[in-house]
Amino acid sequence: MSSISHSKKRSAFMRVFSRGPYALLLWLLLIIGTVELFVRLAPMEQLAQTGVFLADQRSSLLEAATPTYDYIIFGESRTLSIKGHRPTPAADWSLYNFSVPAMGSHYYAAFLDKYMHHRNKAPAALIFAGDPLLFQPGWNRPLHDPDQNYTDGRNTSLSAYLWNRFWRRLQAAFGYYELHHNAGAMQEMLWSSFSHRYLHLFSLGQSWQQYHGPERLFMMYEQLPMQYYTWRWREPLAHYILGFRASYFKTHDLPGDCFQSCQATWNSACYPGIQRMQQNKLVQGLLDANQGGINLADMRDPGKRLQYMSLADSLIQADVKQSQVSSSVVDTEPLLALLETARRYQIPVVFAFAPVAKAYRQLDYYARFEQQLRDLIQARKGTVAEIVFPDRWLEHRFFVDTAHYTCEGAELVNKDFYQSVMPQIRATFPPRRQLARQGVAP
């Protein structure tokens, strides 16, 4: 009797599932759940655009408990060109380049927190090699209100934001207050192009801790849908399913010397128009070989690279002109946040700014930044230092555009880094295990 009763119950359930009023909903949930499970199990990052893949790779490595490194580099696009170092019998120390393009300066403190959260060994030093221009106020604008019509900065309280939004709009309606819309279009373009850096590098909980007030609400609005992986990876899903082409899964045989020398970067056989999966595997191989370093300009095919190089001088001059009319004020808030986070973990910070085009030397901002940096170093003797590249201002021929080196430029920067900068860093802040062998407390 029990088996008959059980069979009847199962039959009743199947009737509801197949023909009942909830059948469509149940089938829809089943399909959604199946797709979500597939997306969570599949290596979707391999199908994403290279920028998203790089951000996801950085996040995974930051959250790993191992390996630990003797030195780590933070920076941006240009800084990525500095190769890391794997321990050898002759040089028993490690260096990994964690630079991420187009993130601004606000995230560096959270980046260091993320690195140290699962690791029980701090690096001997954090090397900050990014451009000082990252500490201009424009890089630290609120993401939700880039024109700052209703906020005074990223840390404005929610109550102040809501009041300003009501009161200033009321004033603007009667001509007593002018709402600005200068930065909005540019910020929207940047968010559309680079928001994956924020959304893939940091989890929902990490973003909650990192932001405050209306900025936190904005990030939660963006982050919550990312917990559903089908939404998180919607772009590669659409690319490979809705825009399916057999060529997406084709792989090309590349010459063995691709990206091994500057001469090889001009070999058109190394740029056959490879698809995302092969491109991301290639990028991962270079990151592994160079301990996080990669010269992004070398990934462009020779034809596009030549086009950029022909315009490099005019692009640099235009950017310098734009920077001259921008604020020359140094926004020390994210800089101090990074130094405070490093102090908490007892990590010395070395500023070794990667060289920029010589046209930028005329900007007053750099002199202002250097003065404020000297004051910070003076107040934190023994834990903060600056080490300068032999040639901090390079000829324009070493740049593909305003933000990326040519292959020759990257080679020059790496030569100067390992022959001049890194020996000084190691002498000032030796690896902790070396101090332990000498009986010195790290």
GROMACS .gro file of C-alpha atoms in nm:
model
  442
    1MET     CA    1   0.000   0.000   0.000
    2SER     CA    2   0.280   0.239   0.089
    3SER     CA    3   0.446   0.192  -0.249
    4ILE     CA    4   0.114   0.259  -0.427
    5SER     CA    5   0.059   0.572  -0.218
    6HIS     CA    6   0.414   0.689  -0.289
    7SER     CA    7   0.363   0.627  -0.661
    8LYS     CA    8   0.041   0.829  -0.658
    9LYS     CA    9   0.213   1.120  -0.488
   10ARG     CA   10   0.492   1.111  -0.745
   11SER     CA   11   0.239   1.098  -1.029
   12ALA     CA   12   0.050   1.393  -0.883
   13PHE     CA   13   0.372   1.591  -0.856
   14MET     CA   14   0.463   1.510  -1.217
   15ARG     CA   15   0.119   1.623  -1.335
   16VAL     CA   16   0.165   1.956  -1.158
   17PHE     CA   17   0.518   1.983  -1.291
   18SER     CA   18   0.423   1.903  -1.649
   19ARG     CA   19   0.072   2.043  -1.689
   20GLY     CA   20  -0.022   2.239  -1.378
   21PRO     CA   21  -0.045   2.620  -1.346
   22TYR     CA   22   0.310   2.633  -1.209
   23ALA     CA   23   0.461   2.421  -1.485
   24LEU     CA   24   0.605   2.716  -1.678
   25LEU     CA   25   0.754   2.868  -1.364
   26LEU     CA   26   0.906   2.536  -1.257
   27TRP     CA   27   1.058   2.474  -1.599
   28LEU     CA   28   1.193   2.829  -1.604
   29LEU     CA   29   1.354   2.785  -1.262
   30LEU     CA   30   1.501   2.453  -1.371
   31ILE     CA   31   1.655   2.608  -1.682
   32ILE     CA   32   1.788   2.909  -1.489
   33GLY     CA   33   1.933   2.683  -1.220
   34THR     CA   34   2.095   2.454  -1.476
   35VAL     CA   35   2.253   2.746  -1.661
   36GLU     CA   36   2.374   2.899  -1.334
   37LEU     CA   37   2.529   2.569  -1.226
   38PHE     CA   38   2.702   2.532  -1.562
   39VAL     CA   39   2.838   2.888  -1.549
   40ARG     CA   40   2.969   2.839  -1.194
   41LEU     CA   41   3.152   2.518  -1.290
   42ALA     CA   42   3.284   2.632  -1.630
   43PRO     CA   43   3.607   2.839  -1.659
   44MET     CA   44   3.414   3.144  -1.781
   45GLU     CA   45   3.706   3.380  -1.720
   46GLN     CA   46   3.882   3.212  -2.015
   47LEU     CA   47   3.599   3.327  -2.243
   48ALA     CA   48   3.595   3.687  -2.120
   49GLN     CA   49   3.766   3.988  -2.271
   50THR     CA   50   4.132   4.014  -2.174
   51GLY     CA   51   4.076   4.308  -1.937
   52VAL     CA   52   3.817   4.110  -1.741
   53PHE     CA   53   4.039   3.801  -1.749
   54LEU     CA   54   4.331   4.000  -1.607
   55ALA     CA   55   4.117   4.145  -1.325
   56ASP     CA   56   3.983   3.800  -1.238
   57GLN     CA   57   4.336   3.653  -1.243
   58ARG     CA   58   4.460   3.926  -1.011
   59SER     CA   59   4.169   3.872  -0.771
   60SER     CA   60   4.226   3.495  -0.753
   61LEU     CA   61   4.598   3.536  -0.685
   62LEU     CA   62   4.541   3.807  -0.424
   63GLU     CA   63   4.299   3.584  -0.234
   64ALA     CA   64   4.529   3.279  -0.238
   65ALA     CA   65   4.717   3.189   0.080
   66THR     CA   66   5.023   3.102  -0.127
   67PRO     CA   67   5.259   3.190  -0.271
   68THR     CA   68   5.395   3.468  -0.055
   69TYR     CA   69   5.640   3.713  -0.211
   70ASP     CA   70   5.938   3.903  -0.076
   71TYR     CA   71   5.836   4.213  -0.272
   72ILE     CA   72   5.515   4.318  -0.448
   73ILE     CA   73   5.453   4.598  -0.698
   74PHE     CA   74   5.137   4.811  -0.720
   75GLY     CA   75   5.071   5.043  -1.012
   76GLU     CA   76   4.880   5.087  -1.338
   77SER     CA   77   4.913   5.018  -1.713
   78ARG     CA   78   5.265   5.150  -1.752
   79THR     CA   79   5.386   4.978  -1.436
   80LEU     CA   80   5.263   4.643  -1.567
   81SER     CA   81   5.565   4.642  -1.800
   82ILE     CA   82   5.802   4.578  -1.507
   83LYS     CA   83   5.875   4.207  -1.489
   84GLY     CA   84   5.865   4.026  -1.158
   85HIS     CA   85   6.142   3.799  -1.033
   86ARG     CA   86   6.140   3.431  -0.947
   87PRO     CA   87   6.395   3.308  -0.687
   88THR     CA   88   6.718   3.164  -0.828
   89PRO     CA   89   7.026   3.020  -0.653
   90ALA     CA   90   7.211   3.345  -0.725
   91ALA     CA   91   6.922   3.575  -0.628
   92ASP     CA   92   6.706   3.404  -0.366
   93TRP     CA   93   6.420   3.653  -0.349
   94SER     CA   94   6.083   3.691  -0.520
   95LEU     CA   95   5.893   3.984  -0.670
   96TYR     CA   96   5.543   3.984  -0.817
   97ASN     CA   97   5.382   4.266  -1.013
   98PHE     CA   98   5.017   4.312  -0.907
   99SER     CA   99   4.953   4.626  -1.115
  100VAL     CA  100   4.605   4.671  -1.265
  101PRO     CA  101   4.520   4.923  -1.540
  102ALA     CA  102   4.265   5.204  -1.510
  103MET     CA  103   4.169   5.174  -1.145
  104GLY     CA  104   4.268   5.509  -1.001
  105SER     CA  105   4.420   5.554  -0.656
  106HIS     CA  106   4.133   5.481  -0.416
  107TYR     CA  107   4.162   5.103  -0.430
  108TYR     CA  108   4.529   5.054  -0.337
  109ALA     CA  109   4.468   5.030   0.039
  110ALA     CA  110   4.189   4.775  -0.016
  111PHE     CA  111   4.416   4.591  -0.261
  112LEU     CA  112   4.682   4.549   0.008
  113ASP     CA  113   4.418   4.441   0.261
  114LYS     CA  114   4.300   4.177   0.016
  115TYR     CA  115   4.655   4.049  -0.037
  116MET     CA  116   4.727   4.017   0.336
  117HIS     CA  117   4.390   3.873   0.441
  118HIS     CA  118   4.486   3.509   0.370
  119ARG     CA  119   4.864   3.537   0.407
  120ASN     CA  120   5.060   3.505   0.730
  121LYS     CA  121   5.382   3.647   0.584
  122ALA     CA  122   5.414   4.014   0.491
  123PRO     CA  123   5.644   4.120   0.206
  124ALA     CA  124   5.973   4.291   0.289
  125ALA     CA  125   5.842   4.597   0.102
  126LEU     CA  126   5.555   4.717  -0.113
  127ILE     CA  127   5.690   4.893  -0.422
  128PHE     CA  128   5.454   5.160  -0.553
  129ALA     CA  129   5.554   5.232  -0.912
  130GLY     CA  130   5.238   5.398  -1.046
  131ASP     CA  131   5.221   5.748  -1.190
  132PRO     CA  132   5.193   6.028  -0.928
  133LEU     CA  133   4.917   6.175  -1.148
  134LEU     CA  134   4.696   5.901  -1.004
  135PHE     CA  135   4.674   6.115  -0.691
  136GLN     CA  136   4.504   6.404  -0.868
  137PRO     CA  137   4.152   6.473  -0.732
  138GLY     CA  138   3.996   6.367  -1.063
  139TRP     CA  139   4.097   6.006  -1.002
  140ASN     CA  140   3.924   6.002  -0.665
  141ARG     CA  141   3.583   6.140  -0.761
  142PRO     CA  142   3.274   5.962  -0.626
  143LEU     CA  143   3.164   5.698  -0.875
  144HIS     CA  144   2.795   5.776  -0.818
  145ASP     CA  145   2.833   6.155  -0.851
  146PRO     CA  146   3.144   6.234  -1.061
  147ASP     CA  147   3.052   6.603  -1.096
  148GLN     CA  148   3.013   6.623  -0.717
  149ASN     CA  149   2.686   6.812  -0.743
  150TYR     CA  150   2.558   6.654  -0.422
  151THR     CA  151   2.872   6.524  -0.252
  152ASP     CA  152   3.201   6.666  -0.132
  153GLY     CA  153   3.391   6.340  -0.178
  154ARG     CA  154   3.372   5.963  -0.156
  155ASN     CA  155   3.303   5.967   0.218
  156THR     CA  156   2.999   6.198   0.218
  157SER     CA  157   2.728   6.055   0.446
  158LEU     CA  158   2.400   5.930   0.303
  159SER     CA  159   2.199   6.190   0.499
  160ALA     CA  160   2.416   6.475   0.366
  161TYR     CA  161   2.384   6.341   0.012
  162LEU     CA  162   2.003   6.315   0.032
  163TRP     CA  163   1.973   6.666   0.176
  164ASN     CA  164   2.206   6.814  -0.086
  165ARG     CA  165   2.018   6.632  -0.361
  166PHE     CA  166   1.690   6.784  -0.245
  167TRP     CA  167   1.811   7.132  -0.154
  168ARG     CA  168   2.050   7.194  -0.445
  169ARG     CA  169   1.798   7.072  -0.700
  170LEU     CA  170   1.544   7.309  -0.548
  171GLN     CA  171   1.797   7.594  -0.564
  172ALA     CA  172   1.887   7.504  -0.923
  173ALA     CA  173   1.519   7.515  -1.024
  174PHE     CA  174   1.506   7.882  -0.918
  175GLY     CA  175   1.849   7.973  -1.057
  176TYR     CA  176   2.032   7.994  -0.724
  177TYR     CA  177   2.258   7.696  -0.782
  178GLU     CA  178   2.427   7.558  -1.093
  179LEU     CA  179   2.446   7.183  -1.138
  180HIS     CA  180   2.756   7.072  -1.329
  181HIS     CA  181   2.768   6.803  -1.594
  182ASN     CA  182   3.130   6.823  -1.701
  183ALA     CA  183   3.273   6.495  -1.577
  184GLY     CA  184   2.959   6.286  -1.610
  185ALA     CA  185   2.996   6.178  -1.974
  186MET     CA  186   3.364   6.092  -1.933
  187GLN     CA  187   3.300   5.902  -1.610
  188GLU     CA  188   3.015   5.708  -1.769
  189MET     CA  189   3.245   5.609  -2.054
  190LEU     CA  190   3.517   5.504  -1.808
  191TRP     CA  191   3.266   5.309  -1.598
  192SER     CA  192   3.133   5.132  -1.906
  193SER     CA  193   3.486   5.039  -2.016
  194PHE     CA  194   3.657   4.968  -1.686
  195SER     CA  195   3.392   4.891  -1.422
  196HIS     CA  196   3.490   4.523  -1.439
  197ARG     CA  197   3.809   4.618  -1.253
  198TYR     CA  198   3.608   4.713  -0.944
  199LEU     CA  199   3.341   4.445  -0.981
  200HIS     CA  200   3.574   4.150  -1.048
  201LEU     CA  201   3.860   4.246  -0.818
  202PHE     CA  202   3.647   4.288  -0.506
  203SER     CA  203   3.366   4.077  -0.364
  204LEU     CA  204   3.035   4.209  -0.234
  205GLY     CA  205   3.162   4.206   0.126
  206GLN     CA  206   3.493   4.370   0.033
  207SER     CA  207   3.310   4.646  -0.155
  208TRP     CA  208   3.080   4.700   0.144
  209GLN     CA  209   3.382   4.760   0.368
  210GLN     CA  210   3.559   4.976   0.112
  211TYR     CA  211   3.284   5.233   0.048
  212HIS     CA  212   3.057   5.451   0.261
  213GLY     CA  213   2.728   5.638   0.234
  214PRO     CA  214   2.580   5.684  -0.114
  215GLU     CA  215   2.899   5.546  -0.271
  216ARG     CA  216   2.835   5.220  -0.086
  217LEU     CA  217   2.474   5.209  -0.211
  218PHE     CA  218   2.594   5.264  -0.567
  219MET     CA  219   2.847   4.980  -0.543
  220MET     CA  220   2.593   4.747  -0.381
  221TYR     CA  221   2.354   4.824  -0.667
  222GLU     CA  222   2.629   4.720  -0.910
  223GLN     CA  223   2.765   4.428  -0.705
  224LEU     CA  224   2.445   4.247  -0.602
  225PRO     CA  225   2.360   4.121  -0.955
  226MET     CA  226   2.721   3.998  -0.983
  227GLN     CA  227   2.644   3.731  -0.722
  228TYR     CA  228   2.437   3.561  -0.992
  229TYR     CA  229   2.710   3.420  -1.214
  230THR     CA  230   2.496   3.411  -1.527
  231TRP     CA  231   2.478   3.790  -1.496
  232ARG     CA  232   2.842   3.820  -1.392
  233TRP     CA  233   2.954   3.644  -1.711
  234ARG     CA  234   2.672   3.768  -1.936
  235GLU     CA  235   2.907   3.926  -2.190
  236PRO     CA  236   3.111   3.611  -2.275
  237LEU     CA  237   2.788   3.406  -2.270
  238ALA     CA  238   2.630   3.640  -2.523
  239HIS     CA  239   2.951   3.649  -2.727
  240TYR     CA  240   2.985   3.272  -2.757
  241ILE     CA  241   2.617   3.170  -2.766
  242LEU     CA  242   2.420   3.450  -2.930
  243GLY     CA  243   2.703   3.552  -3.161
  244PHE     CA  244   2.833   3.200  -3.216
  245ARG     CA  245   3.092   3.144  -3.487
  246ALA     CA  246   3.298   2.831  -3.541
  247SER     CA  247   3.608   3.054  -3.566
  248TYR     CA  248   3.569   3.142  -3.196
  249PHE     CA  249   3.702   2.796  -3.110
  250LYS     CA  250   3.981   2.788  -3.366
  251THR     CA  251   4.340   2.795  -3.238
  252HIS     CA  252   4.644   2.911  -3.432
  253ASP     CA  253   4.996   2.773  -3.423
  254LEU     CA  254   5.228   3.058  -3.323
  255PRO     CA  255   5.605   3.074  -3.379
  256GLY     CA  256   5.796   2.965  -3.070
  257ASP     CA  257   5.977   3.298  -3.028
  258CYS     CA  258   5.664   3.516  -3.010
  259PHE     CA  259   5.697   3.789  -2.743
  260GLN     CA  260   6.046   3.666  -2.653
  261SER     CA  261   6.220   3.969  -2.804
  262CYS     CA  262   6.138   4.311  -2.945
  263GLN     CA  263   6.214   4.186  -3.294
  264ALA     CA  264   5.953   3.911  -3.252
  265THR     CA  265   5.682   4.166  -3.167
  266TRP     CA  266   5.701   4.284  -3.528
  267ASN     CA  267   5.650   3.933  -3.667
  268SER     CA  268   5.299   3.934  -3.816
  269ALA     CA  269   5.283   3.554  -3.775
  270CYS     CA  270   5.256   3.615  -3.399
  271TYR     CA  271   4.933   3.812  -3.454
  272PRO     CA  272   4.699   3.592  -3.661
  273GLY     CA  273   4.383   3.734  -3.502
  274ILE     CA  274   4.357   3.476  -3.226
  275GLN     CA  275   4.033   3.437  -3.033
  276ARG     CA  276   3.970   3.509  -2.666
  277MET     CA  277   4.047   3.166  -2.523
  278GLN     CA  278   4.385   3.144  -2.694
  279GLN     CA  279   4.457   3.511  -2.621
  280ASN     CA  280   4.386   3.467  -2.250
  281LYS     CA  281   4.600   3.153  -2.234
  282LEU     CA  282   4.879   3.349  -2.400
  283VAL     CA  283   4.839   3.635  -2.148
  284GLN     CA  284   4.837   3.388  -1.859
  285GLY     CA  285   5.156   3.229  -1.992
  286LEU     CA  286   5.329   3.568  -2.007
  287LEU     CA  287   5.208   3.661  -1.657
  288ASP     CA  288   5.340   3.331  -1.521
  289ALA     CA  289   5.673   3.365  -1.699
  290ASN     CA  290   5.721   3.729  -1.595
  291GLN     CA  291   5.579   3.706  -1.241
  292GLY     CA  292   5.285   3.934  -1.317
  293GLY     CA  293   5.458   4.163  -1.566
  294ILE     CA  294   5.332   4.217  -1.921
  295ASN     CA  295   5.391   4.499  -2.168
  296LEU     CA  296   5.037   4.553  -2.293
  297ALA     CA  297   5.141   4.741  -2.607
  298ASP     CA  298   5.319   4.428  -2.733
  299MET     CA  299   4.982   4.252  -2.749
  300ARG     CA  300   4.863   4.486  -3.025
  301ASP     CA  301   4.928   4.371  -3.378
  302PRO     CA  302   5.212   4.557  -3.556
  303GLY     CA  303   4.978   4.756  -3.782
  304LYS     CA  304   4.775   4.906  -3.497
  305ARG     CA  305   5.090   4.963  -3.295
  306LEU     CA  306   5.244   5.164  -3.579
  307GLN     CA  307   4.931   5.378  -3.601
  308TYR     CA  308   4.949   5.457  -3.230
  309MET     CA  309   5.323   5.523  -3.243
  310SER     CA  310   5.281   5.770  -3.529
  311LEU     CA  311   5.044   5.969  -3.307
  312ALA     CA  312   5.228   5.919  -2.978
  313ASP     CA  313   5.401   6.257  -2.971
  314SER     CA  314   5.083   6.454  -3.044
  315LEU     CA  315   4.883   6.241  -2.795
  316ILE     CA  316   5.140   6.305  -2.522
  317GLN     CA  317   5.151   6.679  -2.591
  318ALA     CA  318   4.770   6.699  -2.585
  319ASP     CA  319   4.757   6.508  -2.256
  320VAL     CA  320   5.019   6.737  -2.103
  321LYS     CA  321   4.818   7.040  -2.212
  322GLN     CA  322   4.504   6.892  -2.058
  323SER     CA  323   4.692   6.812  -1.737
  324GLN     CA  324   4.814   7.172  -1.715
  325VAL     CA  325   4.457   7.302  -1.690
  326SER     CA  326   4.360   7.026  -1.445
  327SER     CA  327   4.399   7.070  -1.072
  328SER     CA  328   4.759   7.072  -0.952
  329VAL     CA  329   4.638   6.980  -0.603
  330VAL     CA  330   4.763   6.648  -0.466
  331ASP     CA  331   4.484   6.436  -0.318
  332THR     CA  332   4.668   6.276  -0.028
  333GLU     CA  333   4.367   6.086   0.111
  334PRO     CA  334   4.422   5.761  -0.089
  335LEU     CA  335   4.798   5.796  -0.043
  336LEU     CA  336   4.765   5.820   0.335
  337ALA     CA  337   4.515   5.531   0.334
  338LEU     CA  338   4.772   5.311   0.159
  339LEU     CA  339   5.049   5.410   0.401
  340GLU     CA  340   4.824   5.348   0.702
  341THR     CA  341   4.723   5.004   0.574
  342ALA     CA  342   5.089   4.917   0.513
  343ARG     CA  343   5.175   5.037   0.866
  344ARG     CA  344   4.910   4.807   1.013
  345TYR     CA  345   5.078   4.510   0.849
  346GLN     CA  346   5.429   4.644   0.924
  347ILE     CA  347   5.511   4.663   0.553
  348PRO     CA  348   5.758   4.931   0.439
  349VAL     CA  349   5.653   5.125   0.128
  350VAL     CA  350   5.900   5.223  -0.144
  351PHE     CA  351   5.796   5.477  -0.406
  352ALA     CA  352   5.978   5.399  -0.731
  353PHE     CA  353   5.773   5.573  -0.999
  354ALA     CA  354   5.799   5.416  -1.343
  355PRO     CA  355   5.940   5.663  -1.600
  356VAL     CA  356   5.700   5.881  -1.801
  357ALA     CA  357   5.739   6.081  -2.122
  358LYS     CA  358   5.970   6.380  -2.078
  359ALA     CA  359   5.697   6.629  -2.180
  360TYR     CA  360   5.528   6.570  -1.843
  361ARG     CA  361   5.830   6.712  -1.664
  362GLN     CA  362   5.699   7.066  -1.716
  363LEU     CA  363   5.388   7.003  -1.504
  364ASP     CA  364   5.384   7.186  -1.170
  365TYR     CA  365   5.196   6.892  -1.023
  366TYR     CA  366   5.504   6.669  -1.009
  367ALA     CA  367   5.699   6.925  -0.806
  368ARG     CA  368   5.406   6.964  -0.565
  369PHE     CA  369   5.374   6.589  -0.530
  370GLU     CA  370   5.747   6.544  -0.465
  371GLN     CA  371   5.738   6.804  -0.189
  372GLN     CA  372   5.442   6.640  -0.017
  373LEU     CA  373   5.601   6.298  -0.058
  374ARG     CA  374   5.923   6.422   0.105
  375ASP     CA  375   5.719   6.547   0.400
  376LEU     CA  376   5.549   6.207   0.431
  377ILE     CA  377   5.882   6.025   0.416
  378GLN     CA  378   6.031   6.259   0.677
  379ALA     CA  379   5.741   6.183   0.912
  380ARG     CA  380   5.776   5.808   0.855
  381LYS     CA  381   6.150   5.753   0.848
  382GLY     CA  382   6.250   5.391   0.823
  383THR     CA  383   5.918   5.270   0.685
  384VAL     CA  384   5.867   5.486   0.373
  385ALA     CA  385   6.130   5.565   0.110
  386GLU     CA  386   6.165   5.690  -0.246
  387ILE     CA  387   6.409   5.545  -0.496
  388VAL     CA  388   6.432   5.719  -0.833
  389PHE     CA  389   6.493   5.555  -1.170
  390PRO     CA  390   6.819   5.665  -1.338
  391ASP     CA  391   6.613   5.835  -1.609
  392ARG     CA  392   6.264   5.921  -1.490
  393TRP     CA  393   6.175   6.120  -1.804
  394LEU     CA  394   6.204   5.921  -2.128
  395GLU     CA  395   6.211   6.026  -2.491
  396HIS     CA  396   5.873   6.000  -2.663
  397ARG     CA  397   6.004   5.730  -2.899
  398PHE     CA  398   5.984   5.485  -2.608
  399PHE     CA  399   5.603   5.523  -2.590
  400VAL     CA  400   5.325   5.379  -2.803
  401ASP     CA  401   5.079   5.627  -2.651
  402THR     CA  402   5.045   5.827  -2.329
  403ALA     CA  403   5.021   5.519  -2.105
  404HIS     CA  404   5.216   5.233  -2.265
  405TYR     CA  405   5.580   5.168  -2.348
  406THR     CA  406   5.711   5.035  -2.675
  407CYS     CA  407   5.892   4.705  -2.638
  408GLU     CA  408   6.222   4.894  -2.638
  409GLY     CA  409   6.087   5.130  -2.372
  410ALA     CA  410   5.983   4.837  -2.154
  411GLU     CA  411   6.327   4.677  -2.194
  412LEU     CA  412   6.498   5.001  -2.089
  413VAL     CA  413   6.273   5.040  -1.783
  414ASN     CA  414   6.335   4.680  -1.676
  415LYS     CA  415   6.711   4.718  -1.721
  416ASP     CA  416   6.716   5.031  -1.504
  417PHE     CA  417   6.485   4.871  -1.249
  418TYR     CA  418   6.701   4.562  -1.196
  419GLN     CA  419   7.039   4.732  -1.229
  420SER     CA  420   6.967   5.042  -1.020
  421VAL     CA  421   6.633   5.049  -0.837
  422MET     CA  422   6.594   4.695  -0.707
  423PRO     CA  423   6.946   4.666  -0.556
  424GLN     CA  424   6.874   4.981  -0.351
  425ILE     CA  425   6.538   4.844  -0.237
  426ARG     CA  426   6.693   4.513  -0.132
  427ALA     CA  427   6.972   4.693   0.054
  428THR     CA  428   6.724   4.918   0.237
  429PHE     CA  429   6.460   4.652   0.305
  430PRO     CA  430   6.616   4.303   0.279
  431PRO     CA  431   6.394   3.994   0.251
  432ARG     CA  432   6.263   3.897   0.595
  433ARG     CA  433   6.417   3.550   0.584
  434GLN     CA  434   6.757   3.708   0.518
  435LEU     CA  435   6.714   3.918   0.833
  436ALA     CA  436   6.608   3.606   1.023
  437ARG     CA  437   6.927   3.425   0.915
  438GLN     CA  438   7.128   3.721   1.042
  439GLY     CA  439   6.944   3.712   1.375
  440VAL     CA  440   6.775   4.049   1.315
  441ALA     CA  441   6.406   4.091   1.397
  442PRO     CA  442   6.218   4.178   1.076
   0.00000   0.00000   0.00000
